[in-house]
Amino acid sequence: MAPSRLFAGRRARSRRPRPRPGAGQPAPPEGGPGGSLRSLLSARSVAGQGFLLQLAVVLVLVLAAVAALVLQARASSLREARGRSLAAAEAFAHAPGTLSAMRSADPSALLQPRAEEVRKTSGVTYVIAFSPDGVRWTHPDPKLIGKRVTGSYADALAGHVHQTTYRTPGVGRAVDTMVPVVDRSGKVAGLVSVGITVESVNARVTDQLPLLLGSAAVALVLATGGSAWVSRRLMRQTRGLGPAEMTRMYEHHDAVLHSVREGVLVISGEGRLLLANDEAQRLLGLPPDAERRPVTELGLEADTAELLASGRTATDEVHRAGDRLLAVNLRPVGGDRDPAGSVVTLRDTTELRALAGRAALARERLQLLYDAGARVGTTLDVVRTAEELAEVAVPRFADFVTVELVEAVTRGEEPNGTSGEMRRVATRGIRDDQPLLPVGELIRSAPTGPMAVGVASGHAVLVPDLAASDGWRAQLPERAQHVLDYGIHTLISVPLRARGTVLGAVNFWRSQSAAFEPEDLSSAEELAARAAVSIDNARRYTREHTMAVTLQRSLLPHGLPEHSGIEVAHRYLPAKAGVGGDWFDVIPLPGARVALVVGDVVGHGLHAAATMGRLRTAVHNFSTLDLPPDELLNHLDELVARIDADEAPEGDVAEVTGATCLYAIYDPVSGTCALARAGHPGPAVVRPDGVVEYPEVPLSPPLGLGSSQPFETAEIQLSEGSQLALFTDGLLEDDDRDLDTGLAQLRTALAHPGRDPEETCRAVFDAVLPARPRDDVALLIARTRLLDADRVAAWDVPSDPAAVPRVRAEATRRLAEWGLDGIAFTTELLISELVTNAVRYGTDPIRLRLLHDNDTLICEVADGSSTSPHLRRAKTGDEGGRGLFLVAQFAQRWGTRYTSRGKVIWTEQSLRDPAAEPAEDVGDALLDQWDDAEF
């Protein structure tokens, strides 16, 4: 169908073109009776819906008529039943001979035959005659004659006709009429009851139903045929469209005419305008009578009119229409029988050209802010964040950018807001020879300068022309002219504010680009705001990191003690991502022994550092008890679990702190090393010949997990000159290698005999340390020594007081061999007291051992008892209690440690401090307390 058939005019009635299958419209009805019937019965079309609606109405009317007739027949049946029952009862009651029969001696013999005859001839159900007292004279069932009737018949006894309707199971609905038989005196001689069922009457009505239903069927067929004919006509006119499709067509048509914001023209094949919507009339300035006129006579531009009349395809061709620029799209259309036409759309591009530049600028600004959000603040470093701000803004927003920060901010401190000086921390520009002050210079802002004004107001300050700004010249009087001569001519200064505090300022400069405009202030402030938040986060991180590092360093050992049994070197490298909880320690123990400790607290930050300090202090305290490694780790595990429980908020589950630890005790006398570990990497042993071993040390769960599993101690024998390497897992952890590879690299780095511990530490860090350690790294290297055999003396002491003088004398001779005559007297006092106490209160075996360790003399008395003496001040009347007091007075240190076989009481005397030697008269008085004859 030609386009002229599509729209006959804006106000004319629309005629729908022939739909084309596959074009989004339903196909026309198929030919033939089958297709027409299917289309007619389809509820999707208007015709189908109308037909189904009419058919439903006809069905309802026919059903209603049939129901009304049936109900009417039923009502007529009931009335007829009442009448027949009453007529039969009246006829039988007033029949000649009925009264005389009731007065006779045997009423049943006379009335029963007559009643049955009446019942059969009249078609009633029963005829019953009974006496006034209710005794039956007649009944269809002879067995019931002579028996009383049931129910009430008072109205009939009063001389009235009584009629009732009732329903009896198995019989159905029935009518009963009761008539009295009255003699001449008005006395009731008897009663006649006649009943008839309604079903018997309905039989007549049933005979009429075929005629009734046939009439209804004829009416239904006639109504259906008429509805089908009307619906078929409607289907042809609507082309099978449904209501929604027709409504949608009208809405689309109305939208094209009045709502579409693009001009739409429909032009016939002859070049006449068939349709122009409101927008097309506005854009082209068409006259009111433009429709049906040739497009060449509408007063359009020549090229525009030529294009519209040509019928060729055009896409976004720009043509002038008055003072407008229109983008014209033209598509030819046509049908099989009608001449070709075309559809034209028009779009006004006049304002789009103007908006395109502003939209591009806005898009660039949004992209700049997006890039700033992604690129500024990638690190928690104040200076680097300022540099990222400058890098983002140049050259997309400014030719040069300078960033100044308050001095306190660069140190991670809270700015006080009173200083007018800032330190330049970042510069960026399109050229490197710019005349602005370099990084590191102190910037003092003048009160009238743009930076000071911006800081005071809290908003960006625009200086469109630097040459005309006296305030800016006052801020940089010595460099102002150089800046202007260089070509920098405009400035925006924005304060960097976060949480209401001024952190610094950022200055945007232009030299080659156009001057800043007021529209640029919002972009500058947004850039500064995003950067200020990142700078403040970096500042706060710097402050917390500095505090954590300070705390951590204060908790770590500042220097390791020198010890005769080992030579120690260490390395500690904190993680760059944050302060961790790794620690190490060297703790001297009694008996020339030494404890080596390496541990790691889970996590980073102040909490990890504080927990590390607590654990390190706890290890020192537990070491004073001289506990074996497994018992010490057990106490440490309980402490960590208690820390978690105490620090958990009320009602919440405790946050597991978690820590690992390796604790080793080295005895330079025997060369043994006892080790135990809790979730920590095992040690490495470097033999004197360079062979590296990883001894098997039983692994227990980390501290604080509450696993209740016992810790185990392992003992290894170390030759003199062996190196024991203790380390944390940060030394081996790396994304580019697994644990086995790290252990192999560590073995290679350690396998070099002849190195001292310091050289070994350096070699390990150079070869094994990851490029970017994720965790703290602690390394402790200890080279072992053995105490000379001639510096050790030991005696087994019998459990007899008489053996004390002998042992004391042998010890004195050994002191003379060592050249320690100066402390011989004090040592005799100590030995006498300790050995005597062991003999009196201890159990076998009892053993005395003297160790000459450089500038210290160690005296140890071991016995098989686990009871420990306690220091107390003896009263005047006490016989004992003074010996241990003397030991505490004359020994530099003393204590008790428990072993698997009992205990050891030890004392240490300094060979550098002779002040501990008592006076001779005091010594004589004291020795009198131990008379050799008493032993």
mmCIF file of C-alpha atoms in Angstrom, residues 127 204 805 808 865:
data_model
loop_
_atom_site.group_PDB
_atom_site.id
_atom_site.type_symbol
_atom_site.label_atom_id
_atom_site.label_comp_id
_atom_site.label_asym_id
_atom_site.label_seq_id
_atom_site.Cartn_x
_atom_site.Cartn_y
_atom_site.Cartn_z
ATOM 1 C CA VAL A 127 -56.216 -41.951 49.884
ATOM 2 C CA ARG A 204 -45.791 -33.963 32.148
ATOM 3 C CA PRO A 805 85.530 -30.371 105.941
ATOM 4 C CA ARG A 808 85.817 -27.724 101.690
ATOM 5 C CA SER A 865 65.565 -33.319 96.888
#
